[in-house]
Structures are given as C-alpha cells and as structure tokens.
Amino acid sequence: MSNISNKYPSEKSKIEKVKRFFMDFKTFSKGRKDITNCELFNREFQENDQTNLAFVKEDSNKLICEECAARVISEGVAETNW
C-alpha cells in the first residue's frame, strides 16, 4: 500500500491496487462530465490520455493519470487485471 501524498495525507486513505489503462479519457468523458482532472495531483486530462483507476482503502476509487499510476506502482502498490 502507498500513502497518497498531497491530496490524501491521512493514514486511512491508501491506495490498495491500481488498474492500469482503465479507459481513454475521451471515452470516459462521454459518460462522466464530473471528473476532468487526475484525482491525486489535479493534472488536467487531455482527450488522448489513458486513465488509470486507483482502488483506495476506506474511500471511493480515484481516476488517476499515467504518471501517478506509475509512481504508486513503483512504491509497491499492486497492479490488478481486475
């Protein structure tokens, strides 16, 4: 597990696993207009970006950018295929 550093500093908020290459943002944004930025570091998604899904202990799942996904996986978070 990895602490989510800036936005979710609480010990209760931890990423347990990450689903890489969840969906391209263009497709995602057709159904969901409420999320336009990475939910960890607020980087704005571009239409051609690939999104990743972070499963967070005791919190809702978070849509994250590729940079954040790579970082938390490098810190030891498991990558899941579902």
PDB file with SEQRES, HELIX, SHEET and CRYST1 records, atoms N, CA, C and O in Angstrom:
SEQRES   1 A   82  MET SER ASN ILE SER ASN LYS TYR PRO SER GLU LYS SER          
SEQRES   2 A   82  LYS ILE GLU LYS VAL LYS ARG PHE PHE MET ASP PHE LYS          
SEQRES   3 A   82  THR PHE SER LYS GLY ARG LYS ASP ILE THR ASN CYS GLU          
SEQRES   4 A   82  LEU PHE ASN ARG GLU PHE GLN GLU ASN ASP GLN THR ASN          
SEQRES   5 A   82  LEU ALA PHE VAL LYS GLU ASP SER ASN LYS LEU ILE CYS          
SEQRES   6 A   82  GLU GLU CYS ALA ALA ARG VAL ILE SER GLU GLY VAL ALA          
SEQRES   7 A   82  GLU THR ASN TRP                                              
HELIX    1 AA1 PHE A   25  GLY A   31  1                                   7    
HELIX    2 AA2 GLU A   66  SER A   74  1                                   9    
SHEET    1 AA1 4 LYS A  62  ILE A  64  0                                        
SHEET    2 AA1 4 GLN A  50  LYS A  57 -1                                        
SHEET    3 AA1 4 LYS A  14  ASP A  24 -1                                        
SHEET    4 AA1 4 ALA A  78  GLU A  79  1                                        
CRYST1    1.000    1.000    1.000  90.00  90.00  90.00 P 1           1          
ATOM      1  N   MET A   1       0.827  -1.181   0.000  1.00  0.00           N  
ATOM      2  CA  MET A   1       0.000   0.000   0.000  1.00  0.00           C  
ATOM      3  C   MET A   1       0.867   1.238   0.000  1.00  0.00           C  
ATOM      4  O   MET A   1       2.012   1.208   0.450  1.00  0.00           O  
ATOM      5  N   SER A   2       0.326   2.305  -0.497  1.00  0.00           N  
ATOM      6  CA  SER A   2       1.088   3.543  -0.587  1.00  0.00           C  
ATOM      7  C   SER A   2       0.255   4.701  -0.070  1.00  0.00           C  
ATOM      8  O   SER A   2      -0.937   4.798  -0.363  1.00  0.00           O  
ATOM      9  N   ASN A   3       0.877   5.570   0.694  1.00  0.00           N  
ATOM     10  CA  ASN A   3       0.186   6.790   1.073  1.00  0.00           C  
ATOM     11  C   ASN A   3      -0.038   7.626  -0.171  1.00  0.00           C  
ATOM     12  O   ASN A   3       0.800   7.652  -1.072  1.00  0.00           O  
ATOM     13  N   ILE A   4      -1.147   8.293  -0.215  1.00  0.00           N  
ATOM     14  CA  ILE A   4      -1.417   9.236  -1.292  1.00  0.00           C  
ATOM     15  C   ILE A   4      -0.948  10.570  -0.738  1.00  0.00           C  
ATOM     16  O   ILE A   4      -1.614  11.151   0.118  1.00  0.00           O  
ATOM     17  N   SER A   5       0.162  11.052  -1.200  1.00  0.00           N  
ATOM     18  CA  SER A   5       0.867  12.119  -0.503  1.00  0.00           C  
ATOM     19  C   SER A   5       0.117  13.439  -0.351  1.00  0.00           C  
ATOM     20  O   SER A   5      -0.320  13.739   0.760  1.00  0.00           O  
ATOM     21  N   ASN A   6      -0.057  14.223  -1.372  1.00  0.00           N  
ATOM     22  CA  ASN A   6      -0.552  15.592  -1.192  1.00  0.00           C  
ATOM     23  C   ASN A   6      -2.041  15.696  -0.889  1.00  0.00           C  
ATOM     24  O   ASN A   6      -2.428  16.303   0.109  1.00  0.00           O  
ATOM     25  N   LYS A   7      -2.861  15.122  -1.721  1.00  0.00           N  
ATOM     26  CA  LYS A   7      -4.296  15.349  -1.596  1.00  0.00           C  
ATOM     27  C   LYS A   7      -4.934  14.493  -0.513  1.00  0.00           C  
ATOM     28  O   LYS A   7      -5.919  14.911   0.096  1.00  0.00           O  
ATOM     29  N   TYR A   8      -4.404  13.318  -0.261  1.00  0.00           N  
ATOM     30  CA  TYR A   8      -4.981  12.400   0.710  1.00  0.00           C  
ATOM     31  C   TYR A   8      -3.925  11.956   1.710  1.00  0.00           C  
ATOM     32  O   TYR A   8      -3.462  10.817   1.646  1.00  0.00           O  
ATOM     33  N   PRO A   9      -3.531  12.837   2.643  1.00  0.00           N  
ATOM     34  CA  PRO A   9      -2.420  12.504   3.544  1.00  0.00           C  
ATOM     35  C   PRO A   9      -2.782  11.573   4.695  1.00  0.00           C  
ATOM     36  O   PRO A   9      -1.885  11.060   5.364  1.00  0.00           O  
ATOM     37  N   SER A  10      -4.044  11.342   4.940  1.00  0.00           N  
ATOM     38  CA  SER A  10      -4.463  10.536   6.084  1.00  0.00           C  
ATOM     39  C   SER A  10      -3.987   9.096   5.958  1.00  0.00           C  
ATOM     40  O   SER A  10      -3.968   8.531   4.865  1.00  0.00           O  
ATOM     41  N   GLU A  11      -3.604   8.512   7.080  1.00  0.00           N  
ATOM     42  CA  GLU A  11      -3.205   7.100   7.101  1.00  0.00           C  
ATOM     43  C   GLU A  11      -4.360   6.201   6.667  1.00  0.00           C  
ATOM     44  O   GLU A  11      -4.123   5.085   6.205  1.00  0.00           O  
ATOM     45  N   LYS A  12      -5.594   6.659   6.804  1.00  0.00           N  
ATOM     46  CA  LYS A  12      -6.752   5.854   6.414  1.00  0.00           C  
ATOM     47  C   LYS A  12      -6.936   5.829   4.903  1.00  0.00           C  
ATOM     48  O   LYS A  12      -7.596   4.933   4.378  1.00  0.00           O  
ATOM     49  N   SER A  13      -6.370   6.787   4.207  1.00  0.00           N  
ATOM     50  CA  SER A  13      -6.515   6.870   2.748  1.00  0.00           C  
ATOM     51  C   SER A  13      -5.289   6.274   2.084  1.00  0.00           C  
ATOM     52  O   SER A  13      -4.249   6.925   1.982  1.00  0.00           O  
ATOM     53  N   LYS A  14      -5.414   5.047   1.636  1.00  0.00           N  
ATOM     54  CA  LYS A  14      -4.287   4.367   1.000  1.00  0.00           C  
ATOM     55  C   LYS A  14      -4.750   3.664  -0.262  1.00  0.00           C  
ATOM     56  O   LYS A  14      -5.834   3.083  -0.314  1.00  0.00           O  
ATOM     57  N   ILE A  15      -3.908   3.731  -1.269  1.00  0.00           N  
ATOM     58  CA  ILE A  15      -4.202   3.003  -2.499  1.00  0.00           C  
ATOM     59  C   ILE A  15      -3.821   1.549  -2.283  1.00  0.00           C  
ATOM     60  O   ILE A  15      -2.695   1.242  -1.892  1.00  0.00           O  
ATOM     61  N   GLU A  16      -4.757   0.668  -2.535  1.00  0.00           N  
ATOM     62  CA  GLU A  16      -4.507  -0.765  -2.369  1.00  0.00           C  
ATOM     63  C   GLU A  16      -4.054  -1.424  -3.666  1.00  0.00           C  
ATOM     64  O   GLU A  16      -3.218  -2.328  -3.651  1.00  0.00           O  
ATOM     65  N   LYS A  17      -4.609  -0.966  -4.791  1.00  0.00           N  
ATOM     66  CA  LYS A  17      -4.214  -1.518  -6.088  1.00  0.00           C  
ATOM     67  C   LYS A  17      -4.589  -0.536  -7.182  1.00  0.00           C  
ATOM     68  O   LYS A  17      -5.371   0.388  -6.958  1.00  0.00           O  
ATOM     69  N   VAL A  18      -4.032  -0.739  -8.357  1.00  0.00           N  
ATOM     70  CA  VAL A  18      -4.265   0.146  -9.495  1.00  0.00           C  
ATOM     71  C   VAL A  18      -4.605  -0.689 -10.724  1.00  0.00           C  
ATOM     72  O   VAL A  18      -3.925  -1.669 -11.026  1.00  0.00           O  
ATOM     73  N   LYS A  19      -5.647  -0.299 -11.421  1.00  0.00           N  
ATOM     74  CA  LYS A  19      -5.989  -0.879 -12.721  1.00  0.00           C  
ATOM     75  C   LYS A  19      -5.425   0.062 -13.770  1.00  0.00           C  
ATOM     76  O   LYS A  19      -5.978   1.134 -14.017  1.00  0.00           O  
ATOM     77  N   ARG A  20      -4.306  -0.348 -14.392  1.00  0.00           N  
ATOM     78  CA  ARG A  20      -3.674   0.478 -15.429  1.00  0.00           C  
ATOM     79  C   ARG A  20      -4.501   0.429 -16.700  1.00  0.00           C  
ATOM     80  O   ARG A  20      -5.201  -0.546 -16.974  1.00  0.00           O  
ATOM     81  N   PHE A  21      -4.403   1.494 -17.459  1.00  0.00           N  
ATOM     82  CA  PHE A  21      -5.065   1.604 -18.767  1.00  0.00           C  
ATOM     83  C   PHE A  21      -6.551   1.268 -18.662  1.00  0.00           C  
ATOM     84  O   PHE A  21      -7.086   0.462 -19.423  1.00  0.00           O  
ATOM     85  N   PHE A  22      -7.194   1.912 -17.695  1.00  0.00           N  
ATOM     86  CA  PHE A  22      -8.619   1.690 -17.431  1.00  0.00           C  
ATOM     87  C   PHE A  22      -9.472   2.055 -18.642  1.00  0.00           C  
ATOM     88  O   PHE A  22     -10.292   1.260 -19.100  1.00  0.00           O  
ATOM     89  N   MET A  23      -9.268   3.270 -19.155  1.00  0.00           N  
ATOM     90  CA  MET A  23     -10.080   3.734 -20.278  1.00  0.00           C  
ATOM     91  C   MET A  23      -9.453   5.017 -20.803  1.00  0.00           C  
ATOM     92  O   MET A  23      -8.890   5.793 -20.032  1.00  0.00           O  
ATOM     93  N   ASP A  24      -9.546   5.245 -22.114  1.00  0.00           N  
ATOM     94  CA  ASP A  24      -9.036   6.523 -22.606  1.00  0.00           C  
ATOM     95  C   ASP A  24      -9.985   7.628 -22.153  1.00  0.00           C  
ATOM     96  O   ASP A  24     -11.193   7.418 -22.043  1.00  0.00           O  
ATOM     97  N   PHE A  25      -9.428   8.798 -21.896  1.00  0.00           N  
ATOM     98  CA  PHE A  25     -10.223   9.876 -21.317  1.00  0.00           C  
ATOM     99  C   PHE A  25     -11.339  10.331 -22.251  1.00  0.00           C  
ATOM    100  O   PHE A  25     -12.412  10.706 -21.778  1.00  0.00           O  
ATOM    101  N   LYS A  26     -11.118  10.308 -23.542  1.00  0.00           N  
ATOM    102  CA  LYS A  26     -12.156  10.713 -24.494  1.00  0.00           C  
ATOM    103  C   LYS A  26     -13.419   9.868 -24.304  1.00  0.00           C  
ATOM    104  O   LYS A  26     -14.527  10.403 -24.269  1.00  0.00           O  
ATOM    105  N   THR A  27     -13.250   8.567 -24.182  1.00  0.00           N  
ATOM    106  CA  THR A  27     -14.391   7.668 -23.964  1.00  0.00           C  
ATOM    107  C   THR A  27     -14.999   7.896 -22.591  1.00  0.00           C  
ATOM    108  O   THR A  27     -16.220   7.982 -22.461  1.00  0.00           O  
ATOM    109  N   PHE A  28     -14.162   7.995 -21.568  1.00  0.00           N  
ATOM    110  CA  PHE A  28     -14.630   8.210 -20.197  1.00  0.00           C  
ATOM    111  C   PHE A  28     -15.464   9.485 -20.096  1.00  0.00           C  
ATOM    112  O   PHE A  28     -16.517   9.493 -19.459  1.00  0.00           O  
ATOM    113  N   SER A  29     -14.993  10.557 -20.723  1.00  0.00           N  
ATOM    114  CA  SER A  29     -15.656  11.860 -20.586  1.00  0.00           C  
ATOM    115  C   SER A  29     -17.013  11.921 -21.282  1.00  0.00           C  
ATOM    116  O   SER A  29     -17.800  12.827 -21.011  1.00  0.00           O  
ATOM    117  N   LYS A  30     -17.295  10.984 -22.162  1.00  0.00           N  
ATOM    118  CA  LYS A  30     -18.615  10.941 -22.795  1.00  0.00           C  
ATOM    119  C   LYS A  30     -19.697  10.575 -21.779  1.00  0.00           C  
ATOM    120  O   LYS A  30     -20.834  11.035 -21.884  1.00  0.00           O  
ATOM    121  N   GLY A  31     -19.338   9.746 -20.799  1.00  0.00           N  
ATOM    122  CA  GLY A  31     -20.312   9.322 -19.800  1.00  0.00           C  
ATOM    123  C   GLY A  31     -20.218  10.062 -18.480  1.00  0.00           C  
ATOM    124  O   GLY A  31     -21.201  10.160 -17.745  1.00  0.00           O  
ATOM    125  N   ARG A  32     -19.031  10.585 -18.178  1.00  0.00           N  
ATOM    126  CA  ARG A  32     -18.813  11.268 -16.895  1.00  0.00           C  
ATOM    127  C   ARG A  32     -18.235  12.648 -17.149  1.00  0.00           C  
ATOM    128  O   ARG A  32     -17.100  12.776 -17.609  1.00  0.00           O  
ATOM    129  N   LYS A  33     -18.996  13.658 -16.857  1.00  0.00           N  
ATOM    130  CA  LYS A  33     -18.544  15.040 -17.045  1.00  0.00           C  
ATOM    131  C   LYS A  33     -17.978  15.637 -15.755  1.00  0.00           C  
ATOM    132  O   LYS A  33     -17.408  16.728 -15.773  1.00  0.00           O  
ATOM    133  N   ASP A  34     -18.136  14.922 -14.631  1.00  0.00           N  
ATOM    134  CA  ASP A  34     -17.754  15.477 -13.334  1.00  0.00           C  
ATOM    135  C   ASP A  34     -16.275  15.334 -13.007  1.00  0.00           C  
ATOM    136  O   ASP A  34     -15.787  16.003 -12.096  1.00  0.00           O  
ATOM    137  N   ILE A  35     -15.549  14.484 -13.724  1.00  0.00           N  
ATOM    138  CA  ILE A  35     -14.121  14.301 -13.462  1.00  0.00           C  
ATOM    139  C   ILE A  35     -13.352  14.723 -14.714  1.00  0.00           C  
ATOM    140  O   ILE A  35     -13.490  14.120 -15.778  1.00  0.00           O  
ATOM    141  N   THR A  36     -12.543  15.769 -14.565  1.00  0.00           N  
ATOM    142  CA  THR A  36     -11.758  16.273 -15.696  1.00  0.00           C  
ATOM    143  C   THR A  36     -10.264  16.294 -15.397  1.00  0.00           C  
ATOM    144  O   THR A  36      -9.453  16.535 -16.292  1.00  0.00           O  
ATOM    145  N   ASN A  37      -9.895  16.043 -14.134  1.00  0.00           N  
ATOM    146  CA  ASN A  37      -8.500  16.096 -13.705  1.00  0.00           C  
ATOM    147  C   ASN A  37      -8.124  14.829 -12.955  1.00  0.00           C  
ATOM    148  O   ASN A  37      -8.986  14.138 -12.413  1.00  0.00           O  
ATOM    149  N   CYS A  38      -6.837  14.531 -12.928  1.00  0.00           N  
ATOM    150  CA  CYS A  38      -6.318  13.450 -12.097  1.00  0.00           C  
ATOM    151  C   CYS A  38      -6.732  13.730 -10.658  1.00  0.00           C  
ATOM    152  O   CYS A  38      -6.556  14.843 -10.163  1.00  0.00           O  
ATOM    153  N   GLU A  39      -7.277  12.730  -9.994  1.00  0.00           N  
ATOM    154  CA  GLU A  39      -7.794  12.946  -8.654  1.00  0.00           C  
ATOM    155  C   GLU A  39      -6.720  12.887  -7.569  1.00  0.00           C  
ATOM    156  O   GLU A  39      -7.031  13.001  -6.384  1.00  0.00           O  
ATOM    157  N   LEU A  40      -5.474  12.713  -7.961  1.00  0.00           N  
ATOM    158  CA  LEU A  40      -4.395  12.788  -6.976  1.00  0.00           C  
ATOM    159  C   LEU A  40      -3.685  14.128  -7.030  1.00  0.00           C  
ATOM    160  O   LEU A  40      -3.506  14.773  -5.997  1.00  0.00           O  
ATOM    161  N   PHE A  41      -3.278  14.558  -8.213  1.00  0.00           N  
ATOM    162  CA  PHE A  41      -2.481  15.776  -8.308  1.00  0.00           C  
ATOM    163  C   PHE A  41      -3.105  16.831  -9.204  1.00  0.00           C  
ATOM    164  O   PHE A  41      -2.443  17.797  -9.584  1.00  0.00           O  
ATOM    165  N   ASN A  42      -4.377  16.652  -9.545  1.00  0.00           N  
ATOM    166  CA  ASN A  42      -5.175  17.674 -10.214  1.00  0.00           C  
ATOM    167  C   ASN A  42      -4.678  18.057 -11.608  1.00  0.00           C  
ATOM    168  O   ASN A  42      -5.040  19.117 -12.119  1.00  0.00           O  
ATOM    169  N   ARG A  43      -3.856  17.214 -12.226  1.00  0.00           N  
ATOM    170  CA  ARG A  43      -3.426  17.475 -13.602  1.00  0.00           C  
ATOM    171  C   ARG A  43      -4.620  17.266 -14.534  1.00  0.00           C  
ATOM    172  O   ARG A  43      -5.309  16.249 -14.450  1.00  0.00           O  
ATOM    173  N   GLU A  44      -4.856  18.226 -15.417  1.00  0.00           N  
ATOM    174  CA  GLU A  44      -5.992  18.141 -16.325  1.00  0.00           C  
ATOM    175  C   GLU A  44      -5.773  17.029 -17.346  1.00  0.00           C  
ATOM    176  O   GLU A  44      -4.716  16.953 -17.972  1.00  0.00           O  
ATOM    177  N   PHE A  45      -6.782  16.164 -17.513  1.00  0.00           N  
ATOM    178  CA  PHE A  45      -6.716  15.122 -18.526  1.00  0.00           C  
ATOM    179  C   PHE A  45      -6.900  15.736 -19.907  1.00  0.00           C  
ATOM    180  O   PHE A  45      -7.699  16.654 -20.092  1.00  0.00           O  
ATOM    181  N   GLN A  46      -6.156  15.222 -20.866  1.00  0.00           N  
ATOM    182  CA  GLN A  46      -6.321  15.590 -22.264  1.00  0.00           C  
ATOM    183  C   GLN A  46      -7.135  14.484 -22.939  1.00  0.00           C  
ATOM    184  O   GLN A  46      -7.171  13.355 -22.449  1.00  0.00           O  
ATOM    185  N   GLU A  47      -7.770  14.795 -24.032  1.00  0.00           N  
ATOM    186  CA  GLU A  47      -8.651  13.856 -24.710  1.00  0.00           C  
ATOM    187  C   GLU A  47      -7.968  12.524 -25.027  1.00  0.00           C  
ATOM    188  O   GLU A  47      -8.607  11.475 -24.947  1.00  0.00           O  
ATOM    189  N   ASN A  48      -6.687  12.547 -25.384  1.00  0.00           N  
ATOM    190  CA  ASN A  48      -5.989  11.320 -25.776  1.00  0.00           C  
ATOM    191  C   ASN A  48      -5.281  10.623 -24.609  1.00  0.00           C  
ATOM    192  O   ASN A  48      -4.590   9.627 -24.826  1.00  0.00           O  
ATOM    193  N   ASP A  49      -5.438  11.124 -23.379  1.00  0.00           N  
ATOM    194  CA  ASP A  49      -4.811  10.489 -22.217  1.00  0.00           C  
ATOM    195  C   ASP A  49      -5.463   9.159 -21.873  1.00  0.00           C  
ATOM    196  O   ASP A  49      -6.665   8.970 -22.060  1.00  0.00           O  
ATOM    197  N   GLN A  50      -4.660   8.258 -21.376  1.00  0.00           N  
ATOM    198  CA  GLN A  50      -5.127   6.987 -20.844  1.00  0.00           C  
ATOM    199  C   GLN A  50      -5.350   7.181 -19.343  1.00  0.00           C  
ATOM    200  O   GLN A  50      -4.469   7.693 -18.652  1.00  0.00           O  
ATOM    201  N   THR A  51      -6.506   6.783 -18.838  1.00  0.00           N  
ATOM    202  CA  THR A  51      -6.765   6.916 -17.409  1.00  0.00           C  
ATOM    203  C   THR A  51      -6.462   5.607 -16.707  1.00  0.00           C  
ATOM    204  O   THR A  51      -6.403   4.547 -17.330  1.00  0.00           O  
ATOM    205  N   ASN A  52      -6.274   5.699 -15.413  1.00  0.00           N  
ATOM    206  CA  ASN A  52      -5.995   4.548 -14.554  1.00  0.00           C  
ATOM    207  C   ASN A  52      -6.920   4.650 -13.358  1.00  0.00           C  
ATOM    208  O   ASN A  52      -7.289   5.752 -12.952  1.00  0.00           O  
ATOM    209  N   LEU A  53      -7.297   3.525 -12.795  1.00  0.00           N  
ATOM    210  CA  LEU A  53      -8.231   3.519 -11.676  1.00  0.00           C  
ATOM    211  C   LEU A  53      -7.506   3.054 -10.421  1.00  0.00           C  
ATOM    212  O   LEU A  53      -6.968   1.948 -10.370  1.00  0.00           O  
ATOM    213  N   ALA A  54      -7.503   3.921  -9.405  1.00  0.00           N  
ATOM    214  CA  ALA A  54      -6.874   3.595  -8.124  1.00  0.00           C  
ATOM    215  C   ALA A  54      -7.954   3.168  -7.144  1.00  0.00           C  
ATOM    216  O   ALA A  54      -8.937   3.881  -6.944  1.00  0.00           O  
ATOM    217  N   PHE A  55      -7.769   2.001  -6.532  1.00  0.00           N  
ATOM    218  CA  PHE A  55      -8.693   1.492  -5.523  1.00  0.00           C  
ATOM    219  C   PHE A  55      -8.147   1.928  -4.170  1.00  0.00           C  
ATOM    220  O   PHE A  55      -7.067   1.501  -3.764  1.00  0.00           O  
ATOM    221  N   VAL A  56      -8.897   2.779  -3.472  1.00  0.00           N  
ATOM    222  CA  VAL A  56      -8.425   3.401  -2.245  1.00  0.00           C  
ATOM    223  C   VAL A  56      -9.160   2.808  -1.039  1.00  0.00           C  
ATOM    224  O   VAL A  56     -10.389   2.756  -1.002  1.00  0.00           O  
ATOM    225  N   LYS A  57      -8.382   2.369  -0.066  1.00  0.00           N  
ATOM    226  CA  LYS A  57      -8.940   1.794   1.154  1.00  0.00           C  
ATOM    227  C   LYS A  57      -9.755   2.856   1.883  1.00  0.00           C  
ATOM    228  O   LYS A  57      -9.283   3.974   2.095  1.00  0.00           O  
ATOM    229  N   GLU A  58     -10.967   2.506   2.261  1.00  0.00           N  
ATOM    230  CA  GLU A  58     -11.882   3.350   3.027  1.00  0.00           C  
ATOM    231  C   GLU A  58     -12.203   4.672   2.334  1.00  0.00           C  
ATOM    232  O   GLU A  58     -12.426   5.683   2.999  1.00  0.00           O  
ATOM    233  N   ASP A  59     -12.227   4.666   1.006  1.00  0.00           N  
ATOM    234  CA  ASP A  59     -12.571   5.848   0.226  1.00  0.00           C  
ATOM    235  C   ASP A  59     -13.066   5.361  -1.134  1.00  0.00           C  
ATOM    236  O   ASP A  59     -12.991   4.172  -1.442  1.00  0.00           O  
ATOM    237  N   SER A  60     -13.569   6.286  -1.940  1.00  0.00           N  
ATOM    238  CA  SER A  60     -14.020   5.900  -3.270  1.00  0.00           C  
ATOM    239  C   SER A  60     -12.816   5.716  -4.198  1.00  0.00           C  
ATOM    240  O   SER A  60     -11.732   6.236  -3.937  1.00  0.00           O  
ATOM    241  N   ASN A  61     -13.022   4.973  -5.277  1.00  0.00           N  
ATOM    242  CA  ASN A  61     -11.972   4.806  -6.286  1.00  0.00           C  
ATOM    243  C   ASN A  61     -11.627   6.162  -6.877  1.00  0.00           C  
ATOM    244  O   ASN A  61     -12.467   7.062  -6.914  1.00  0.00           O  
ATOM    245  N   LYS A  62     -10.399   6.308  -7.336  1.00  0.00           N  
ATOM    246  CA  LYS A  62      -9.931   7.574  -7.896  1.00  0.00           C  
ATOM    247  C   LYS A  62      -9.430   7.360  -9.317  1.00  0.00           C  
ATOM    248  O   LYS A  62      -8.717   6.396  -9.594  1.00  0.00           O  
ATOM    249  N   LEU A  63      -9.804   8.260 -10.212  1.00  0.00           N  
ATOM    250  CA  LEU A  63      -9.301   8.245 -11.581  1.00  0.00           C  
ATOM    251  C   LEU A  63      -7.986   9.018 -11.579  1.00  0.00           C  
ATOM    252  O   LEU A  63      -7.948  10.188 -11.197  1.00  0.00           O  
ATOM    253  N   ILE A  64      -6.912   8.362 -12.006  1.00  0.00           N  
ATOM    254  CA  ILE A  64      -5.600   8.985 -11.922  1.00  0.00           C  
ATOM    255  C   ILE A  64      -4.882   8.937 -13.270  1.00  0.00           C  
ATOM    256  O   ILE A  64      -5.191   8.119 -14.136  1.00  0.00           O  
ATOM    257  N   CYS A  65      -3.923   9.833 -13.415  1.00  0.00           N  
ATOM    258  CA  CYS A  65      -3.151   9.914 -14.656  1.00  0.00           C  
ATOM    259  C   CYS A  65      -2.077   8.819 -14.697  1.00  0.00           C  
ATOM    260  O   CYS A  65      -1.831   8.138 -13.701  1.00  0.00           O  
ATOM    261  N   GLU A  66      -1.457   8.667 -15.841  1.00  0.00           N  
ATOM    262  CA  GLU A  66      -0.434   7.638 -16.022  1.00  0.00           C  
ATOM    263  C   GLU A  66       0.781   7.896 -15.132  1.00  0.00           C  
ATOM    264  O   GLU A  66       1.369   6.954 -14.600  1.00  0.00           O  
ATOM    265  N   GLU A  67       1.157   9.149 -14.968  1.00  0.00           N  
ATOM    266  CA  GLU A  67       2.297   9.494 -14.107  1.00  0.00           C  
ATOM    267  C   GLU A  67       2.046   9.052 -12.658  1.00  0.00           C  
ATOM    268  O   GLU A  67       2.930   8.477 -12.022  1.00  0.00           O  
ATOM    269  N   CYS A  68       0.862   9.317 -12.147  1.00  0.00           N  
ATOM    270  CA  CYS A  68       0.529   8.918 -10.773  1.00  0.00           C  
ATOM    271  C   CYS A  68       0.466   7.394 -10.648  1.00  0.00           C  
ATOM    272  O   CYS A  68       0.929   6.833  -9.655  1.00  0.00           O  
ATOM    273  N   ALA A  69      -0.101   6.728 -11.646  1.00  0.00           N  
ATOM    274  CA  ALA A  69      -0.183   5.268 -11.612  1.00  0.00           C  
ATOM    275  C   ALA A  69       1.213   4.658 -11.568  1.00  0.00           C  
ATOM    276  O   ALA A  69       1.478   3.761 -10.768  1.00  0.00           O  
ATOM    277  N   ALA A  70       2.095   5.142 -12.420  1.00  0.00           N  
ATOM    278  CA  ALA A  70       3.467   4.628 -12.443  1.00  0.00           C  
ATOM    279  C   ALA A  70       4.162   4.873 -11.108  1.00  0.00           C  
ATOM    280  O   ALA A  70       4.900   4.015 -10.623  1.00  0.00           O  
ATOM    281  N   ARG A  71       3.927   6.037 -10.516  1.00  0.00           N  
ATOM    282  CA  ARG A  71       4.575   6.371  -9.242  1.00  0.00           C  
ATOM    283  C   ARG A  71       4.120   5.448  -8.118  1.00  0.00           C  
ATOM    284  O   ARG A  71       4.948   4.908  -7.385  1.00  0.00           O  
ATOM    285  N   VAL A  72       2.799   5.263  -7.977  1.00  0.00           N  
ATOM    286  CA  VAL A  72       2.343   4.440  -6.861  1.00  0.00           C  
ATOM    287  C   VAL A  72       2.705   2.968  -7.058  1.00  0.00           C  
ATOM    288  O   VAL A  72       2.958   2.257  -6.085  1.00  0.00           O  
ATOM    289  N   ILE A  73       2.731   2.513  -8.297  1.00  0.00           N  
ATOM    290  CA  ILE A  73       3.157   1.132  -8.558  1.00  0.00           C  
ATOM    291  C   ILE A  73       4.635   0.973  -8.223  1.00  0.00           C  
ATOM    292  O   ILE A  73       5.044  -0.053  -7.679  1.00  0.00           O  
ATOM    293  N   SER A  74       5.428   1.973  -8.544  1.00  0.00           N  
ATOM    294  CA  SER A  74       6.857   1.905  -8.204  1.00  0.00           C  
ATOM    295  C   SER A  74       7.078   1.925  -6.693  1.00  0.00           C  
ATOM    296  O   SER A  74       8.114   1.469  -6.209  1.00  0.00           O  
ATOM    297  N   GLU A  75       6.108   2.452  -5.950  1.00  0.00           N  
ATOM    298  CA  GLU A  75       6.193   2.471  -4.486  1.00  0.00           C  
ATOM    299  C   GLU A  75       5.657   1.197  -3.854  1.00  0.00           C  
ATOM    300  O   GLU A  75       5.616   1.079  -2.629  1.00  0.00           O  
ATOM    301  N   GLY A  76       5.245   0.245  -4.679  1.00  0.00           N  
ATOM    302  CA  GLY A  76       4.846  -1.057  -4.158  1.00  0.00           C  
ATOM    303  C   GLY A  76       3.376  -1.396  -4.231  1.00  0.00           C  
ATOM    304  O   GLY A  76       2.972  -2.456  -3.754  1.00  0.00           O  
ATOM    305  N   VAL A  77       2.559  -0.531  -4.813  1.00  0.00           N  
ATOM    306  CA  VAL A  77       1.137  -0.828  -4.965  1.00  0.00           C  
ATOM    307  C   VAL A  77       0.964  -1.871  -6.064  1.00  0.00           C  
ATOM    308  O   VAL A  77       1.611  -1.792  -7.109  1.00  0.00           O  
ATOM    309  N   ALA A  78       0.100  -2.837  -5.830  1.00  0.00           N  
ATOM    310  CA  ALA A  78      -0.121  -3.913  -6.802  1.00  0.00           C  
ATOM    311  C   ALA A  78      -0.930  -3.412  -7.994  1.00  0.00           C  
ATOM    312  O   ALA A  78      -1.846  -2.602  -7.853  1.00  0.00           O  
ATOM    313  N   GLU A  79      -0.569  -3.913  -9.158  1.00  0.00           N  
ATOM    314  CA  GLU A  79      -1.329  -3.661 -10.364  1.00  0.00           C  
ATOM    315  C   GLU A  79      -2.300  -4.820 -10.536  1.00  0.00           C  
ATOM    316  O   GLU A  79      -1.922  -5.982 -10.385  1.00  0.00           O  
ATOM    317  N   THR A  80      -3.556  -4.503 -10.855  1.00  0.00           N  
ATOM    318  CA  THR A  80      -4.563  -5.555 -10.997  1.00  0.00           C  
ATOM    319  C   THR A  80      -5.055  -5.637 -12.431  1.00  0.00           C  
ATOM    320  O   THR A  80      -5.068  -4.643 -13.156  1.00  0.00           O  
ATOM    321  N   ASN A  81      -5.453  -6.820 -12.822  1.00  0.00           N  
ATOM    322  CA  ASN A  81      -6.078  -7.035 -14.137  1.00  0.00           C  
ATOM    323  C   ASN A  81      -7.587  -7.113 -14.002  1.00  0.00           C  
ATOM    324  O   ASN A  81      -8.286  -7.338 -14.990  1.00  0.00           O  
ATOM    325  N   TRP A  82      -8.095  -6.932 -12.806  1.00  0.00           N  
ATOM    326  CA  TRP A  82      -9.485  -6.940 -12.324  1.00  0.00           C  
ATOM    327  C   TRP A  82      -9.594  -8.052 -11.401  1.00  0.00           C  
ATOM    328  O   TRP A  82     -10.666  -8.291 -10.845  1.00  0.00           O  
TER     329      TRP A  82                                                      
END                                                                             
